[in-house]
Amino acid sequence: MTQSIQRPSGRTADQLRDVRITRHYTKHAEGSVLVEFGDTKVLCTASVSESVPPFLRDKGQGWLTAEYGMLPRATHTRSDREAARGKQTGRTQEIQRLIGRAMRAVFDLELLGARTINLDCDVLQADGGTRTASITGAFVAAHDAVTKLLATGRIERSPITDYVAAISVGVYEGVPVLDLDYAEDSECDTDMNVVMTGSGGMVEVQGTAEGAPFSRNELNALLDLAQGGIATLIEKQKAALEITHG
Amino acid sequence: MTQSIQRPSGRTADQLRDVRITRHYTKHAEGSVLVEFGDTKVLCTASVSESVPPFLRDKGQGWLTAEYGMLPRATHTRSDREAARGKQTGRTQEIQRLIGRAMRAVFDLELLGARTINLDCDVLQADGGTRTASITGAFVAAHDAVTKLLATGRIERSPITDYVAAISVGVYEGVPVLDLDYAEDSECDTDMNVVMTGSGGMVEVQGTAEGAPFSRNELNALLDLAQGGIATLIEKQKAALEITHG
Amino acid sequence: MTQSIQRPSGRTADQLRDVRITRHYTKHAEGSVLVEFGDTKVLCTASVSESVPPFLRDKGQGWLTAEYGMLPRATHTRSDREAARGKQTGRTQEIQRLIGRAMRAVFDLELLGARTINLDCDVLQADGGTRTASITGAFVAAHDAVTKLLATGRIERSPITDYVAAISVGVYEGVPVLDLDYAEDSECDTDMNVVMTGSGGMVEVQGTAEGAPFSRNELNALLDLAQGGIATLIEKQKAALEITHG
Amino acid sequence: MTQSIQRPSGRTADQLRDVRITRHYTKHAEGSVLVEFGDTKVLCTASVSESVPPFLRDKGQGWLTAEYGMLPRATHTRSDREAARGKQTGRTQEIQRLIGRAMRAVFDLELLGARTINLDCDVLQADGGTRTASITGAFVAAHDAVTKLLATGRIERSPITDYVAAISVGVYEGVPVLDLDYAEDSECDTDMNVVMTGSGGMVEVQGTAEGAPFSRNELNALLDLAQGGIATLIEKQKAALEITHG
Amino acid sequence: MTQSIQRPSGRTADQLRDVRITRHYTKHAEGSVLVEFGDTKVLCTASVSESVPPFLRDKGQGWLTAEYGMLPRATHTRSDREAARGKQTGRTQEIQRLIGRAMRAVFDLELLGARTINLDCDVLQADGGTRTASITGAFVAAHDAVTKLLATGRIERSPITDYVAAISVGVYEGVPVLDLDYAEDSECDTDMNVVMTGSGGMVEVQGTAEGAPFSRNELNALLDLAQGGIATLIEKQKAALEITHG
Amino acid sequence: MTQSIQRPSGRTADQLRDVRITRHYTKHAEGSVLVEFGDTKVLCTASVSESVPPFLRDKGQGWLTAEYGMLPRATHTRSDREAARGKQTGRTQEIQRLIGRAMRAVFDLELLGARTINLDCDVLQADGGTRTASITGAFVAAHDAVTKLLATGRIERSPITDYVAAISVGVYEGVPVLDLDYAEDSECDTDMNVVMTGSGGMVEVQGTAEGAPFSRNELNALLDLAQGGIATLIEKQKAALEITHG
């Protein structure tokens, strides 16, 4: 898998950036995690509310949902503030829907009870991979929120059924590489985001040909890379949560 | 591939619905196609304008972009009219971004010149697979628009580099099946939309675990099904366009 | 009345375009009608919901309301999608208010009971007269919806008190003509839309001088034309509904 | 025409309310008129700007357009402020489109030159007939603005081709009556707004059956009433403008 | 305090403009006051509704809130209608929040009971000081509304605890002056709005350096001026309300 | 000034919270500062663009403007994301207008040249005083942006004319105190925000009586406290900027 290539960052093809997961980053939220994939920094908070959206009223289950935002100058050039423009872009909506689905894939919503966990993923600094960092960090924030619900007796059994993390992969100068940073992302022919669980099941595979279409072989090479990367990320989640044997 | 299963429609696992592509469905647009995947009916029009969006000004290239909508009563129960609500849902935005990317994957934007092709995909009746039908029909509408540009001498060489079509696949009652209708879609564990070109390259792979995560084996089975289905769809595009050997 | 004139379509001054009313055009709605006035094609659906708007709560009566839309490329040049712009134009709102009033004029809202019929009129192809075609088609869709309510025992007596249809008339090159198509509409000095019931009562008369003001004599000639045209339209509604003696 | 009837206001069937037209009501606008139809009070201002809307660019003509608003407590019960709700109602848009068309019917837009007159009609107190009072007052405000354009030499010949005014008529307790106030308006079976010029031409006729449909005879009686009322209103416009023989 | 200066209006430094307070200006509202500070004219209405905003539900208290608007041509050049733009400016929101706080400062919200008083302040003509005129007039309108609530027995004791009025002060050509008109306002280095009660307590002090920063001495001189002006305004409120000894 | 009082934080009446100013907090912006007033943490970025807003076109001067936001879970309970709601609250707009005015008070806009500095102040964690922390931090970020403009030769002389910082003061349990945290802010009778320059001039004084009105004596005591606090803050700005003698 480790084909010879010169990545802008000097990493090998299957090398993640430095990943740091800092819990309790802010003080008010039930879960608050700063997740860093290299220079990409996302603040993920989990907020618990004792209500559910209208479509779940009286269904005896809970809900997880996510919102995503980028500070205007998280990027190389300033982008418009969505609150000032008066609407969220299609990209923002796509990402927050993806994060929500990823979280719900590892939650038993009936065990959660009639309450909602709001995951807010706000990008403080962007350098590629903000959606995969968001998913990886949001899970840890949600886990902390669940720990509080258990500690205060509001729920008796954890609704969490597995770990979940995400990584991007892409074909850069003809070679499949793991965890694209901005320099690579803007040059890639193919860009794929993969979400997987701790037990190795796939939750989301979203591959897009930015330039030339990709082949089944490339797809397979990318998925192999992603599988390895996600396994490492889940180790880091466990370490952050101080869970010695998951 | 053809595992034993009772699909609600009585189709075999690898069987498409009846696909019909009707050109010149309305009279004003440069391309106007009614595409039907069984009971799913989408009107796709292609409109040419002699201008480009601001970010392409003076870049010497053109653009293709798509908008998607559903008539309020295209579905089992009436949904709110987006124009009356004052905004498009996240789902709508996701779909129209997907259609646009699929079209651009088979267009040489420099050959198109400084003009825009707007693809409008409006669902008259929905029964699952509206986004894949939209892509399949929008390509034919765009093709008709290009034919007019060539006929009137506005462009000299066709900017179309390949065919493109899309299909959904999913795991229904444990079995991978092709071209999900609504009855299947709402019961599937895994749901995947695949966009491919006439030469077999992949443009988009979007797989989502609605229930349990999916495995690499399932992913491979689904991609095999999709590949076959898309090859058939592209035959139907060629037949509709009266192209005997593509 | 039939003054000598050369209409762009070759019709005589008091001649309607070919009118076609196709019921059951889509499958989900309680009523679904494609109405065609020549090249003007509008899909009218009627959707029943078992609730009423807030201002009618606990008043023991029902409601009919209409929404109107035009597909972006129903017209000669593409117009912006209202859902993407984030609001409906004043023209759209005027038309949908007109359709709603016309429908309510022939419904006994107490007999309808505490439920709402939503009429959605979506223009697939426009060639003048979209609002009058919408009213004419929406009545048939509403009638079908009522038939279902009666058949399922949700109401016992029909709330429909009369037929209703609409037509445009105008002064084209000095001559009053019936059922303006786009070529005439854009050249008319005076443009009038008339809504009438099966028993010949007037529900709406909306006349506008586009160029020179009009006289009482012209007004009278236009109303005579409209009366004849609407009588014919109501015959076509009855034929479509297979009602032999209304 | 003067059938025996007891109107809430004690007026005869063909009697207008007291009409007052006060020019120079506020000091900044090129024309500023308070128009009162009994207790209905509307402030109409005319503002001249030396530009035209985009669709008229380089066409060598000007434009008149109108906006309409109601102060939140102009009415019996407070209505929401449209600026706070973030959009104008359909009713507001209908009225402002009507006012604009009425003004343009008596302006030669080429003589106006490449400039726009904005008419703002703001209802300070409502008691029925706000749209007809708006049209009647807006004409006087526009006339004052034209006088200023002539006085300062910005135009050489007046673009005004005729007077224009408007009145409502309706069938109240079976009797056609002129100039409906709120008490009558809310009880009328038929409600009609008529816009006419000084030379007696009709610009707009908008009749609506609120309850039972209306007949040709009723329509004719209403138009007769309106014709008389508008002639009186135009006398009052001339008096306010100090024009002794129009 | 009365330093030698030539104000554009010829007033002395500590001289208010002519202030007029006209009650019962329109007929529907529970309180309706036209307040004039020279050429600044604001219509202030008070509307009582028997409900409270959601955040006060079941708290056993009432609420006062204000909305502010300017007619498009209240100013030298026409400004966009906020209802047409679809949102209120930051300036509008600031002013209406200020008016609301000022009113609540002299109301005992528990004595008001579970009802809301909406104050609408609409500027008919602007010449500086619209927010201070609004506060001064809104209090009188609110007082009239309370008198009606007492007269009809809906409340037993007045919830009004004191008078409240407001004035602007500024440093014009180096000299502190009272009650800025537009000509002064646009030239001032420092601009301050002060809201005070009848017993001399301060409710709001909002001072802004438009050009050079201001000193404590200037601040003190401005507050002295404001104190005097507000005392006069409160005398005028009492006179308007026909209260001989407050 | 140091009256005996028990503040929730144990601070003396004239004691600031721990203030930390961290430059270069994120990497893309021309200036990026994390400012902390105790538990209040605001990320302030300065972004330079080589254009000016329309109202300054061809005026030969630059502009500074600010936007303010709060992450949804910066507070005790989650608040709605403004981008999702589709508009900014009145409070947000008030604060961002205040920050912009404060920055412009110490900039020579002609020396800045025809460019804009956007200050984005995003609250990561809120514990009272977010607007004063924003102003204090935004100045340092703007200073860093100016340093870059000078270093790259885009401007020759610094447009910065003075320092500027801000602090809140209030009357807590009858005693004037400096730098309110959330626990005090929600209990204060009077709440004042003061913006001052390095040379001691006042830029903004915004005092509000939340409960009982305040007296001139209280106002003076609060201003004395603010003056001292701001002097300290400006020392901290200088230290952060490594300026030894300002």
XYZ file of C-alpha atoms in Angstrom, chain A residues 25-30 34 39 41 43 45-48 67-78 80-88 96 118-122 124-127, chain F residues 25-30 34 39 41 43 45-48 67-78 80-88 96 118-122 124-127:
90
model
C -12.200 22.071 26.321
C -15.043 24.410 27.333
C -16.920 24.231 30.592
C -20.656 24.470 30.015
C -21.450 21.610 27.631
C -22.165 18.029 28.749
C -11.235 19.890 20.749
C -3.743 21.939 11.630
C -9.044 22.107 14.710
C -14.543 22.204 18.710
C -19.784 20.013 21.988
C -22.591 17.707 23.036
C -25.671 19.284 24.608
C -28.444 17.219 26.138
C -24.864 21.251 13.364
C -21.649 22.311 11.699
C -20.113 25.692 11.193
C -16.853 27.283 10.220
C -15.569 30.474 11.768
C -15.263 33.023 8.952
C -11.480 33.090 9.124
C -10.876 29.407 9.752
C -9.779 29.330 6.118
C -7.073 30.899 3.955
C -9.339 33.692 2.842
C -12.275 34.895 4.880
C -18.968 35.056 4.654
C -20.486 34.390 8.043
C -23.511 32.179 7.438
C -25.496 33.893 10.209
C -24.995 37.236 8.460
C -25.885 35.815 5.017
C -29.051 34.419 6.555
C -28.607 30.875 5.383
C -26.378 27.845 5.547
C -24.153 18.264 9.374
C -27.170 18.144 19.896
C -23.655 17.880 18.519
C -22.160 21.231 17.508
C -19.008 20.995 15.422
C -17.380 24.384 14.896
C -11.713 26.988 14.507
C -9.004 26.304 11.921
C -9.331 24.407 8.653
C -6.670 22.446 6.828
C -4.060 31.587 18.051
C -5.043 30.405 14.572
C -2.798 30.446 11.550
C -4.619 31.883 8.518
C -5.799 35.323 9.664
C -3.662 38.470 9.453
C -7.633 34.559 21.913
C -13.771 32.110 31.925
C -12.966 33.265 25.937
C -11.389 34.341 19.412
C -9.451 37.507 14.015
C -8.563 40.384 11.723
C -8.861 39.809 7.984
C -7.646 42.327 5.429
C -18.995 40.634 13.211
C -19.794 38.851 16.444
C -21.050 35.372 17.130
C -21.437 32.939 19.952
C -20.947 29.225 19.538
C -24.260 27.539 20.419
C -22.893 25.958 23.560
C -20.692 28.818 24.739
C -23.406 29.379 27.347
C -24.988 27.465 30.235
C -27.800 26.202 28.062
C -27.517 25.776 24.326
C -29.982 28.334 18.661
C -27.311 28.656 16.000
C -27.940 31.966 14.241
C -26.914 30.510 10.870
C -29.589 27.828 11.236
C -32.260 30.279 12.399
C -31.434 32.390 9.331
C -30.881 35.649 11.136
C -28.822 37.398 13.744
C -21.020 44.007 16.360
C -12.933 42.605 9.095
C -12.844 41.787 12.773
C -14.542 38.520 13.675
C -15.207 38.008 17.360
C -16.443 34.516 18.153
C -15.951 30.072 22.506
C -17.003 30.252 26.152
C -19.147 32.907 27.828
C -19.054 34.030 31.438
